[in-house]
Structures are given as C-alpha cells and as structure tokens.
Amino acid sequence: MTAVTDEGTAPAGSPAPPEDRETDGPVPVPEAGRVPEPGRVPEPGREWNDGLIARRAAAKATDPEPEPAPDDDVRPPQVEAYVPSGGPLRPRLDALRELVGLSRARLDGDTLAEAGRVLDEAAARQRLSSRHTVVAIAGATGSGKSMLFNTLAGAQISETGLRRPTTAAPIACSWTDGAAGLLDRLAIPGRLRRRPQPGGADTDEALQGLVLVDLPDHDSAATEHREQVERVLALVDAVIWVVDPEKYADAALHERYLQPLAGHAEITFVVLNQIDRLPGDAADLVLDDLRRLLDEDGMALGEHGEPGATVMSLSALTGEGVDELREVLGRFVQGRTAAARRLSADVDAAAARLRPVYVAEGRPGLGERSREEFTDRLAEAVGAAAAGQAAEREWRRNAGRACGTPWLRLWRWYESTRRPGGLERPVRPEPPEERPSSRQRVEQAVRTVADEAADGLPGPWAQAVREAAVNGADGLPEALDALAERSGAEHAPGGGPVVATGVAGACGVAHSGRVGGKPPRPKWWPAAVLAQAAMTLLQVFGGLWLVGQIVGVLEPGYFTPALVMLAGIVGGPLVEWSCAAAARGPARRYGQEAERQLREAAAACGRARVLDPVAAELVRYREVRERYAAVTEISTTGG
C-alpha cells in the first residue's frame, strides 16, 4: 500500500526518505497572517498593513529562499488561486480594514491585534485555493482520532497504538492536487503529506477537495503538542472534534476550546467515537448528554436543517457510522463554503471583542443645550453682562454730558477733582491675575462640556473627546481675560472705539461689528443741546437784566427779568430730565448690543478652541461606529 504525496510517492506509514529525515525537527510556526510562499507579496489594499507586515513582505520578496536542487522524483507543488465567492464576506472585511485604519490613532495595538490577525489570515486564505477545504481532526488522548483519520483515508497514514502521545506532529492527507500552498500555510512538511488509498469511485468523488489534518492530542503532556494544536486550529477551515464515552465531558475540552469557538459552530463537527464499547441504548444517552453540554457551551446544533454544529456517533474500529460521516463530510466539502464561513466567524469573534470600544450606551453628542450652556459660562467668565451694563451707563453718561446744565456739569467736575478715581477718570479694569474666579469658571465650563459630549461614549473615545477639549482650551482663559480687559477699557469713561475683530483676534477668530467704543449720538441730541443752551442763555439774560435794574442802569421792573431767569432755571433741569428719559431706551439697547457682541466674541473663541475639536472627535467616532455596524451587519444605534 502506497500513499502519494506532493513531493512524490511514498508508502503510507513508511519511514521518511533520507532527504526528508535531514529536515526532521520542530515544525516551524509561521507568523500570524503570513503565508510562507517565497516571493509572494500581499495584494495592495487587502492586507492589514501596519508597516511591519509590509516590511516583512518586502524583505521576503527581495531576499528569496535558495532554489532547491533539481530532482527528477520531485515535482513542483501545484497552488490554485482562490476564487472569491459572492456574499457579504468581502464587504465585511473591507469595513473591518477601514475600521482598524480609522481607529489606530485612538486605540492601542493590543485592542486591534485580534482584528489585525483576522485580516491577515483572511488575506492569506483568499490568496490560496478555494477548491480545497482544510479539515482538522482534534481530540484527547485515546479518543481514537488517528484511527478515524486512517479510516477516512483508507490507509494506515497516522500511527496508532497504546503509546501516548502517539501523534507528535500534524499529518495531512489531501484527496486532490493543488493543496500545497494550504499545507505550507499550516507548516506541514512534505514528509508528513499523504494521499488516501484509492477506493470506490463514489468515495473518491465525494471527498474531492478535502485536506484532512490529524492533530496531536490537545491534552498532551508535551507543551509543544498543545501549541501545535492551537496554531493549526486557528488556520483550518473546519474541525472535527473526536470524543470518547469517558472524556466527552472533559472540562479542558469544553472550557478551552468549544466555548471560545461557539461562534464557529457551522464549521464544527463533534463525533462521539467508540460507541461499540457502549451496551444497548447507552450510546444514545451519552450522545444526548453531549448535545446538552454543547448547548451549555453556547454552541448551536445543526439539527432539522438549521445551521450549527454537526453531532453524530460512530465507531472508527468497527466502521459503524463512518459512511454517514463520510457522506456528511462530502456534502460539506463540495459546498466549498467552509473557508468563507470560517473567516466570517472569525470576523464575528473579532467584532464581539471590539464591541466595548465601539458601541455607546446611548446617543452621545454635543446638543444645542450643551452649546448654549457652554456659551453662557464663557460669557459669565468674560463678564459680558457687566460689560453691557457698563456700556449702558456710558451711553447715559454721554447723554447727560450733552444735555445736562452747565452748572451741574461744573459741579460734577469739581467733585471729581476732590477724590481720586472720580467720574471723569478712567477706571482701569482689574488685572486678570487678580480675578482667579475667571480662570476657574473657564476650566469648569470646559470640563462640563467635555463630560457632556463624552457621556455614554466607549472609554477610548470618551478619553479622546476630553483630551481634545482640554488641549483646545489651552490658553483660552488668557484669551478671554484679554477680551474682558479690552472690553472694560472701551466702556470706561474716555475709552475710544475698538473694532471687534481686534478684540476677537486674541482668540484667533474673526468677528464683525463693534464692541463698546464711544456711543453714537442720536439725531435728537443737537436739538437737546440747543434747548439746553437756550435755557442757559435765558438764565444769563434774565440775571443780567435783573442786575441792571438793581444797579439803576435799567428802568425798574423786576417781574419780567425774574420770570425770564426763572424760565431758564426751571427749563435747564427739565431739558436734562427729558434727555435722560429719552436716552433710557437707546442706552439699554446699546448695552444689550454690547453684551451680545462680547458674548458672541467669547462664544466664537470657545467654539474655535473647544467645541470644534470636540465635534471633530464625535464625527470620527460616528464614522467608526458606522464601519463597525458594517462589520457586524447590525445597527448599533441606541447601543
């Protein structure tokens, strides 16, 4: 009995030829996501390129392995290209690739490592044959997996016996040519590649495209055996778990393998072997209990035509149930969907691990109410209300100076000269360093708006929002202090006109209009000034007339000059009071306008420094959330 390998023809189970013995040793383990094919560079745009993978691929392409010496008995391995099948896998992989790219600046490498591995493995698998299905046979010590492997192959390929562990390295059996690239990916050397014993035409036809791999015991005492099992299980398209009546409930099997791979149920076969050892209907009872354990593991069972794991019983020793397994396995292989199902399940698992860093608890964002409250806090910090009141007082003061009586203005001037900091002396605004509450208010406003924007976001994105707010607020208190100082100087007595672009320039933003400055003069002011001048002239004229009569220069007649003088004395305050009443409304509007413009200048400063960076981070989060929804094929709205 002989078995044909990709390297030539060798007897099944016979010792390896001398040239193969020279390579005997630990099986090299390829790096995750790479195919050890000389000179092959990943297709641009299809790999998860973080720089390191690209450099490794380029180095391998520029430094090819030495060509082997020609051998007439060795023919080059045949590698068939992967034929992409229709379905949602390609869009999901593209979405996952975009998701990883958008997240690199916000998430650490450990968080994205599993997603990167899935992208690497998907790119590697899709470069290889889609006509072949790689199925691994795994099991515990003494479960009979190697015997089942030999029974399916129809040849004594894998060593069986009482010595444990019997299988020390993965052994592959390929039913058709063209699987060399897949076996290279599994790092199975040529001396461990076999072909099945030619059997019936129906059997050979049903399993065309199958690549069966016998793994070491997953519970082996040798650590390197367990490592090989885990490495190969991460690369194969499907797996057959062989359990026996004694170890089918082993916690190591369920907790270490079946539970973590519950999402891969559609590419999982669970076979209860050695049923020939069970009397009567004990096999059915054990099989039912096995199904119960698998259900507790979260693994869906493919019963009644539903997708899920295939569970069956057989005896590799007597052959009972083996033909049924071969038939089920043949339909599975001929479907040629195992590789896509495996990759889709890997994407599901990676997406499930990434869910906490992408799915928000609610609807995070920066609402209009939060923006208004932030603007109110900045306006309070910059003193917009006080500046408006100062502008209103200044407008009314100017109206009083224009329409007031000369005697009252003279008295006010005299009073102002008797005390420092009088009405006519500019009151310098309090320096920013003497107003610590302003800085505290700004910092509190920034923290509050950042917390509101980050509320409900996953941890990394909430941290990014807070960092954007804090970094943008660097220098904001000083800019607002300069804004408040200039505004205070404008509305102080004697302050000159200042255009708002110069004020808002301290925040690095442009703003149109005027903030403060010398109040405008309404059209009725000249008439009021003339009326006040007329009243003053009446007082002077009446007084001089009365004095002339007293000294005898003019004819006596005190009533008329006294009446003229009284009209000027009463009319002056009356004109001033009328001007004050008329100026009350315009002064209030002028103060409100000054407050509004200062508020808008502070809001523009806060928007440019804090709100816009925060909004940019929220937009980035919405982009990655949409990409994550495309990966999971479900909506993440509302958590």
XYZ file of C-alpha atoms in Angstrom:
639
model
C 0.000 0.000 0.000
C 1.412 3.359 -1.013
C 0.445 6.970 -0.485
C 1.200 9.699 -2.976
C 2.455 12.989 -1.547
C 3.037 16.366 -3.131
C 6.715 15.530 -3.031
C 6.375 12.194 -4.764
C 5.171 8.706 -3.891
C 5.898 7.152 -0.531
C 4.481 4.122 1.213
C 1.775 5.030 3.701
C 3.201 4.878 7.207
C 6.721 4.046 5.968
C 9.823 5.864 7.265
C 10.659 9.133 5.583
C 13.380 9.104 2.901
C 16.860 10.263 3.916
C 16.473 13.723 2.412
C 13.336 14.172 4.497
C 15.000 12.953 7.666
C 17.503 15.777 7.434
C 14.692 18.262 7.919
C 13.234 16.422 10.860
C 12.822 18.589 13.905
C 10.410 21.097 15.361
C 7.833 22.189 12.836
C 8.379 25.856 12.035
C 5.482 28.066 13.080
C 4.669 30.816 10.590
C 3.924 34.259 11.844
C 0.256 35.113 12.190
C -1.360 36.095 8.938
C 1.583 35.218 6.655
C 1.906 32.551 4.018
C 5.410 31.120 3.724
C 5.495 31.334 -0.076
C 8.739 32.749 -1.477
C 8.423 35.969 -3.398
C 4.698 36.454 -2.723
C 3.725 39.966 -1.681
C 0.258 40.625 -0.275
C -2.162 42.219 -2.704
C -2.195 46.006 -2.167
C -5.172 47.187 -0.156
C -6.155 43.723 1.010
C -3.809 43.262 3.927
C -3.856 44.839 7.355
C -0.782 46.956 6.683
C 0.626 48.474 9.861
C 4.063 48.925 8.316
C 5.615 45.870 9.926
C 3.762 43.422 7.714
C 4.663 45.386 4.605
C 8.339 45.491 5.547
C 8.392 41.745 6.195
C 6.717 41.002 2.876
C 9.092 43.329 1.020
C 12.101 41.792 2.724
C 10.922 38.319 1.805
C 10.340 39.384 -1.799
C 13.795 40.927 -2.142
C 15.545 38.028 -0.376
C 14.113 34.832 -1.879
C 14.973 31.455 -0.494
C 17.621 29.466 -2.408
C 16.178 27.261 -5.085
C 16.261 23.525 -4.242
C 18.453 21.221 -6.256
C 16.618 19.642 -9.178
C 15.244 16.226 -8.536
C 13.548 14.101 -11.136
C 11.337 12.497 -8.495
C 10.122 15.799 -7.035
C 7.623 17.894 -8.939
C 6.763 21.499 -8.028
C 3.674 21.848 -5.852
C 0.521 22.972 -7.555
C -1.124 26.009 -5.989
C -4.544 27.106 -7.182
C -5.783 30.658 -6.794
C -8.653 31.487 -4.516
C -11.881 32.077 -6.399
C -13.842 34.738 -4.485
C -17.420 33.773 -3.894
C -20.346 36.131 -3.702
C -21.672 37.123 -0.321
C -21.176 39.629 2.444
C -17.686 38.490 3.498
C -15.709 40.846 1.243
C -17.660 43.991 2.287
C -17.286 42.984 5.933
C -13.546 42.520 5.568
C -13.263 45.876 3.812
C -15.269 47.506 6.588
C -13.070 45.858 9.228
C -9.948 47.066 7.427
C -11.313 50.625 7.327
C -12.353 50.345 10.957
C -8.849 49.380 12.022
C -7.348 52.179 9.939
C -9.638 54.814 11.452
C -9.010 53.530 14.974
C -5.229 53.285 15.070
C -4.839 56.829 16.409
C -7.351 56.228 19.207
C -6.950 52.581 20.238
C -3.848 50.746 21.362
C -2.270 47.958 19.363
C -3.332 45.220 21.776
C -7.005 46.111 21.293
C -6.708 45.909 17.494
C -4.378 42.887 17.466
C -7.111 40.268 17.019
C -8.782 42.242 14.231
C -5.411 42.619 12.530
C -4.776 38.879 12.807
C -8.167 38.143 11.247
C -7.405 40.475 8.339
C -4.007 38.869 7.861
C -5.436 35.354 7.896
C -8.277 36.335 5.561
C -5.821 37.817 3.061
C -3.625 34.728 3.314
C -6.521 32.272 2.884
C -8.042 34.173 -0.039
C -4.769 34.002 -1.938
C -4.950 30.201 -1.870
C -7.197 27.569 -3.373
C -10.935 27.835 -2.840
C -11.478 24.312 -4.286
C -9.965 22.767 -1.191
C -11.392 22.535 2.309
C -8.914 22.015 5.146
C -10.467 19.996 7.978
C -8.578 19.187 11.168
C -9.293 16.153 13.337
C -8.734 17.032 17.001
C -9.256 15.098 20.162
C -7.928 13.997 23.511
C -5.512 11.211 24.257
C -7.015 7.830 23.445
C -10.140 9.246 21.771
C -9.369 7.376 18.541
C -8.949 10.406 16.254
C -5.936 8.903 14.454
C -7.874 5.696 13.813
C -10.753 7.729 12.407
C -8.256 9.652 10.277
C -6.899 6.380 8.849
C -10.400 5.004 8.329
C -11.466 8.021 6.278
C -8.245 7.885 4.261
C -8.477 4.142 3.782
C -4.793 3.772 4.665
C -2.567 3.446 7.701
C -1.265 7.032 7.492
C -1.289 8.185 11.104
C 0.363 5.939 13.689
C -1.971 4.352 16.226
C -1.252 2.308 19.292
C -1.153 2.229 23.054
C 1.848 4.515 23.361
C 0.779 8.056 24.385
C 1.015 10.527 22.837
C 1.002 8.733 19.519
C 0.651 11.688 17.136
C 3.567 14.076 17.686
C 3.089 16.398 14.684
C 0.219 17.268 12.313
C -0.163 14.851 9.416
C -2.091 15.839 6.287
C -3.955 13.790 3.722
C -5.104 15.509 0.529
C -7.664 13.936 -1.811
C -6.696 16.166 -4.779
C -3.714 18.089 -6.093
C -3.197 21.821 -5.647
C -3.239 21.958 -1.854
C 0.490 22.584 -1.388
C 0.000 26.258 -0.601
C -2.565 25.455 2.074
C -0.260 22.909 3.674
C 2.646 25.352 3.525
C 0.452 27.779 5.421
C -0.059 25.093 8.089
C 3.725 24.498 8.156
C 3.270 20.771 7.493
C 6.468 19.452 5.887
C 6.423 17.346 2.749
C 7.328 14.147 4.594
C 4.026 14.405 6.521
C 1.809 14.926 3.464
C -0.076 11.872 2.222
C -2.700 10.815 -0.295
C -5.596 8.452 0.551
C -5.817 4.849 -0.526
C -7.722 4.707 -3.816
C -11.166 3.341 -3.080
C -14.570 3.350 -4.645
C -15.429 5.920 -7.269
C -18.266 7.317 -5.181
C -15.998 7.761 -2.155
C -13.257 9.468 -4.117
C -15.717 11.737 -5.894
C -17.487 12.820 -2.681
C -14.305 13.885 -0.942
C -12.644 15.649 -3.862
C -11.055 18.826 -2.489
C -10.736 17.579 1.110
C -7.499 18.158 3.008
C -7.648 16.214 6.269
C -5.186 17.016 9.052
C -4.600 14.755 12.064
C -3.543 16.861 15.064
C -1.632 15.905 18.199
C -3.632 15.382 21.389
C -4.968 18.653 22.754
C -4.463 17.369 26.307
C -0.940 16.080 25.665
C 1.617 16.420 28.437
C 4.022 17.864 25.861
C 3.600 21.635 25.681
C 4.745 21.824 22.066
C 1.953 19.438 21.063
C -0.729 21.692 22.566
C 0.851 24.725 20.910
C 0.707 22.998 17.513
C -2.958 22.151 18.062
C -3.866 25.752 18.846
C -1.800 27.061 15.930
C -3.395 24.772 13.349
C -6.913 25.202 14.726
C -6.576 28.952 14.076
C -5.826 28.296 10.379
C -8.014 25.401 9.210
C -11.398 25.797 7.531
C -13.238 23.322 9.771
C -12.579 20.957 12.660
C -13.812 17.513 13.686
C -13.713 17.037 17.443
C -13.446 13.352 18.356
C -14.599 12.484 21.867
C -14.988 9.141 23.600
C -17.535 7.972 26.194
C -15.067 8.602 29.019
C -13.806 12.128 28.181
C -16.686 13.712 26.274
C -17.455 15.932 29.303
C -13.822 16.890 29.958
C -13.711 20.476 31.273
C -10.456 21.188 29.400
C -12.160 20.436 26.082
C -15.279 22.494 26.751
C -13.742 25.464 28.551
C -10.568 25.814 26.491
C -11.839 25.025 23.008
C -15.571 24.536 22.493
C -16.829 27.540 24.465
C -14.428 30.074 22.868
C -15.270 28.633 19.418
C -19.038 28.589 19.939
C -19.413 31.150 17.150
C -17.740 28.702 14.747
C -20.486 26.087 15.129
C -21.229 25.891 11.400
C -17.722 24.604 10.675
C -17.575 22.277 13.693
C -18.211 18.524 13.813
C -18.431 16.756 17.163
C -18.101 12.980 16.809
C -18.705 10.541 19.650
C -16.328 7.672 18.910
C -16.045 4.171 20.354
C -19.786 3.574 20.612
C -19.010 -0.107 20.173
C -17.946 -0.057 23.826
C -21.425 1.093 24.981
C -24.121 -1.521 25.554
C -27.708 -1.166 24.384
C -29.070 2.344 24.146
C -26.243 3.798 26.252
C -24.770 5.399 23.113
C -27.969 7.425 22.579
C -27.941 8.551 26.206
C -24.325 9.648 26.007
C -24.990 11.430 22.710
C -27.939 13.297 24.242
C -25.799 14.346 27.193
C -23.097 15.527 24.780
C -25.677 17.659 22.975
C -26.739 19.123 26.323
C -23.141 20.074 27.158
C -22.662 21.668 23.751
C -25.833 23.678 24.249
C -24.490 24.898 27.599
C -21.272 25.888 25.818
C -23.352 28.198 23.638
C -22.728 26.171 20.506
C -25.716 25.943 18.198
C -26.541 22.459 16.985
C -27.328 21.914 13.312
C -30.483 19.880 13.696
C -33.595 19.805 11.497
C -31.817 21.675 8.709
C -30.749 24.574 10.924
C -27.174 25.919 10.772
C -24.886 24.812 13.568
C -22.515 22.113 14.701
C -22.913 18.575 13.380
C -23.113 15.989 16.193
C -23.011 12.271 15.463
C -21.767 8.957 16.840
C -19.650 6.256 15.244
C -17.034 3.613 15.802
C -13.793 4.036 13.899
C -12.829 0.487 14.920
C -15.893 -1.317 13.559
C -16.789 1.228 10.860
C -20.275 1.867 12.257
C -21.377 5.407 11.346
C -18.206 6.154 9.347
C -20.014 6.075 5.996
C -22.550 8.572 7.352
C -19.717 10.871 8.448
C -18.046 10.486 5.054
C -21.314 11.400 3.331
C -21.882 14.470 5.540
C -18.270 15.495 5.148
C -18.506 15.070 1.368
C -21.515 17.404 1.120
C -19.716 19.880 3.346
C -16.586 19.839 1.178
C -18.465 20.035 -2.112
C -20.277 23.133 -0.900
C -16.911 24.957 -0.910
C -18.158 27.483 1.652
C -16.156 26.335 4.664
C -13.346 28.863 4.182
C -15.790 31.761 3.863
C -17.749 30.518 6.885
C -14.571 30.255 8.920
C -13.453 33.773 8.006
C -16.936 35.134 8.656
C -16.955 33.506 12.092
C -13.514 34.966 12.792
C -14.822 38.420 11.854
C -17.779 37.887 14.197
C -15.448 36.935 17.034
C -13.180 39.923 16.414
C -16.195 42.247 16.256
C -17.546 40.837 19.517
C -14.224 41.548 21.235
C -14.219 45.103 19.843
C -17.824 45.849 20.811
C -16.964 47.534 24.176
C -14.706 50.065 22.430
C -17.168 50.970 19.651
C -20.743 50.659 20.868
C -22.014 53.542 23.004
C -24.555 53.143 25.781
C -26.845 55.865 24.450
C -26.752 58.648 21.863
C -23.621 60.624 22.659
C -23.102 64.005 21.111
C -22.945 67.723 21.674
C -26.503 69.031 21.790
C -27.682 72.576 21.336
C -28.413 72.872 25.044
C -24.835 71.928 25.932
C -23.502 74.505 23.481
C -25.729 77.235 24.920
C -24.720 76.413 28.473
C -21.050 76.477 27.460
C -21.546 79.882 25.839
C -23.330 81.146 28.971
C -20.414 80.073 31.154
C -17.873 81.742 28.879
C -19.985 84.912 28.767
C -20.113 84.887 32.552
C -16.365 84.358 32.738
C -15.655 87.203 30.330
C -18.120 89.496 32.099
C -20.444 90.090 29.154
C -23.367 91.183 31.364
C -21.189 93.629 33.309
C -19.763 94.970 30.066
C -23.285 95.572 28.755
C -24.251 97.415 31.914
C -21.099 99.500 31.662
C -21.909 100.325 28.034
C -25.428 101.371 29.040
C -24.108 103.610 31.800
C -21.581 105.122 29.417
C -24.313 105.890 26.881
C -26.438 107.578 29.525
C -23.415 109.412 30.880
C -22.662 110.785 27.438
C -26.283 111.832 27.093
C -26.089 113.597 30.464
C -22.934 115.417 29.468
C -24.503 116.561 26.192
C -27.882 117.579 27.621
C -27.023 118.481 31.239
C -26.930 122.059 32.606
C -23.517 123.732 32.608
C -23.739 124.411 36.331
C -24.388 120.762 37.165
C -21.559 119.640 34.877
C -19.260 122.187 36.551
C -20.217 120.885 39.972
C -19.563 117.260 38.907
C -16.178 118.258 37.564
C -15.371 119.972 40.844
C -16.407 116.905 42.836
C -14.348 114.617 40.623
C -11.229 116.705 41.245
C -11.596 116.312 45.007
C -11.351 112.478 45.037
C -9.082 110.126 43.111
C -10.738 107.881 40.566
C -13.663 110.211 40.087
C -16.224 110.047 37.354
C -14.022 111.682 34.765
C -11.032 109.463 35.480
C -10.862 106.112 33.701
C -11.280 103.139 35.996
C -8.719 100.570 34.976
C -10.106 97.047 34.829
C -8.993 94.544 37.371
C -5.956 92.628 36.082
C -6.660 89.023 35.106
C -4.275 87.678 37.725
C -6.390 89.383 40.409
C -9.548 87.642 39.185
C -8.888 83.961 39.803
C -12.575 83.103 39.524
C -12.462 83.834 35.761
C -9.951 81.032 35.079
C -11.829 78.652 37.334
C -15.080 79.367 35.506
C -13.495 78.723 32.127
C -11.894 75.466 33.250
C -15.163 74.339 34.811
C -17.033 75.187 31.600
C -14.561 73.165 29.517
C -14.756 70.157 31.845
C -18.535 70.270 31.873
C -18.959 70.444 28.092
C -16.364 67.685 27.619
C -18.136 65.400 30.105
C -21.485 66.038 28.448
C -20.069 65.318 24.983
C -18.323 62.148 26.195
C -21.283 60.856 28.187
C -22.106 57.335 27.018
C -19.090 57.015 24.717
C -16.822 53.967 24.980
C -13.741 54.585 27.127
C -11.133 55.348 24.431
C -13.395 57.714 22.511
C -14.570 59.471 25.668
C -10.931 59.996 26.593
C -10.211 61.367 23.104
C -13.083 63.849 23.421
C -11.860 65.058 26.811
C -8.302 65.406 25.555
C -9.491 67.408 22.546
C -11.409 69.769 24.837
C -8.533 70.196 27.298
C -5.905 70.677 24.589
C -8.086 73.153 22.748
C -8.754 75.111 25.948
C -5.046 75.696 26.489
C -4.723 79.485 26.561
C -8.484 80.073 26.486
C -8.646 81.760 29.941
C -5.870 84.175 28.954
C -7.603 84.993 25.671
C -10.897 85.651 27.436
C -9.123 87.758 30.065
C -7.637 89.885 27.287
C -11.075 90.139 25.725
C -12.616 91.250 29.022
C -9.802 93.736 29.675
C -10.190 95.383 26.283
C -13.937 95.499 26.656
C -13.603 97.122 30.091
C -11.219 99.722 28.714
C -13.617 100.521 25.894
C -16.554 101.185 28.153
C -14.589 103.131 30.745
C -15.011 106.917 30.592
C -12.795 108.249 27.851
C -12.451 104.870 26.102
C -12.080 105.012 22.367
C -13.754 102.961 19.637
C -12.375 99.466 19.103
C -13.431 97.156 16.287
C -14.432 93.646 17.418
C -12.045 91.921 15.032
C -9.191 93.214 17.099
C -10.838 92.012 20.280
C -11.687 88.551 18.981
C -8.232 88.360 17.437
C -6.952 87.436 20.877
C -8.827 84.145 20.433
C -7.648 83.616 16.888
C -11.100 84.123 15.346
C -12.593 86.895 13.256
C -15.691 88.757 14.342
C -17.511 91.635 12.642
C -19.084 94.717 14.201
C -18.112 96.922 17.152
C -17.802 96.036 20.785
C -18.058 99.095 23.013
C -16.267 102.254 21.940
C -17.701 105.756 22.040
C -21.519 105.567 21.930
C -23.176 107.008 18.843
C -25.029 110.325 19.067
C -28.745 110.159 18.204
C -30.261 112.713 15.863
C -32.187 114.493 18.600
C -29.076 115.312 20.603
C -28.281 118.573 18.703
C -31.822 119.851 19.373
C -31.487 118.981 23.050
C -28.114 120.718 23.207
C -29.602 123.858 21.586
C -32.527 123.756 24.003
C -30.155 123.459 26.979
C -28.055 126.328 25.584
C -31.213 128.422 25.197
C -32.169 127.755 28.803
C -28.700 128.783 29.911
C -28.913 131.971 27.851
C -32.294 132.761 29.405
C -30.759 132.389 32.856
C -27.836 134.651 31.951
C -30.016 137.195 30.156
C -32.601 137.312 32.925
C -29.865 137.605 35.565
C -28.106 140.466 33.768
C -31.422 142.246 33.203
C -32.287 141.908 36.856
C -28.832 143.134 37.952
C -29.127 146.140 35.607
C -32.400 147.105 37.199
C -30.962 146.729 40.691
C -27.975 148.963 39.982
C -30.222 151.503 38.246
C -28.888 151.123 34.746
C -32.264 149.948 33.507
C -35.735 151.004 34.424
C -37.118 149.102 37.364
C -39.492 146.195 36.530
C -38.403 143.091 38.376
C -41.194 140.784 37.307
C -40.237 140.304 33.684
C -36.478 139.647 34.176
C -37.244 137.413 37.132
C -39.714 135.463 35.017
C -37.150 135.077 32.209
C -34.464 133.959 34.658
C -36.870 131.518 36.346
C -37.792 130.052 32.962
C -34.112 129.361 32.260
C -33.532 127.935 35.746
C -36.539 125.597 35.524
C -36.109 124.772 31.855
C -32.495 123.583 32.194
C -33.235 120.679 34.570
C -36.427 119.964 32.651
C -34.446 119.564 29.409
C -31.895 117.379 31.197
C -34.617 115.188 32.682
C -36.301 114.847 29.285
C -32.994 113.842 27.693
C -32.415 111.256 30.424
C -35.892 109.803 29.859
C -35.395 109.770 26.105
C -31.924 108.198 26.456
C -33.080 105.350 28.709
C -34.317 103.112 25.875
C -31.431 103.672 23.445
C -28.937 103.249 26.277
C -30.485 99.912 27.231
C -30.409 98.711 23.629
C -26.825 99.854 23.270
C -25.836 97.956 26.412
C -27.626 94.827 25.215
C -25.890 95.058 21.862
C -22.511 95.450 23.556
C -23.279 92.422 25.750
C -24.379 90.397 22.715
C -21.278 91.219 20.717
C -18.967 90.443 23.612
C -20.882 87.225 24.212
C -20.556 86.286 20.545
C -16.841 87.076 20.603
C -16.349 84.807 23.643
C -18.559 82.118 22.061
C -16.569 82.269 18.815
C -13.373 81.898 20.823
C -14.720 78.892 22.732
C -16.158 77.349 19.584
C -12.884 77.564 17.676
C -10.777 76.273 20.554
C -13.054 73.727 22.253
C -16.344 72.933 20.529
C -14.981 72.385 17.018
C -12.235 69.917 18.145
C -14.800 68.079 20.271
C -17.240 67.948 17.347
C -14.447 66.599 15.118
C -13.815 63.742 17.563
C -17.534 62.956 17.663
C -17.637 62.871 13.857
C -14.683 60.466 13.860
C -16.484 58.260 16.372
C -19.642 58.235 14.238
C -17.543 57.156 11.259
C -16.000 54.224 13.108
C -19.381 53.277 14.555
C -20.801 53.090 11.025
C -17.845 50.944 9.966
C -18.387 48.706 12.993
C -22.076 48.354 12.076
C -20.995 47.281 8.586
C -18.660 44.686 10.107
C -21.335 43.241 12.375
C -24.090 43.683 9.775
C -26.352 45.100 12.510
C -27.222 48.605 13.638
C -25.500 49.992 16.716
C -27.955 52.869 17.130
C -29.051 53.183 20.665
C -26.420 50.808 21.974
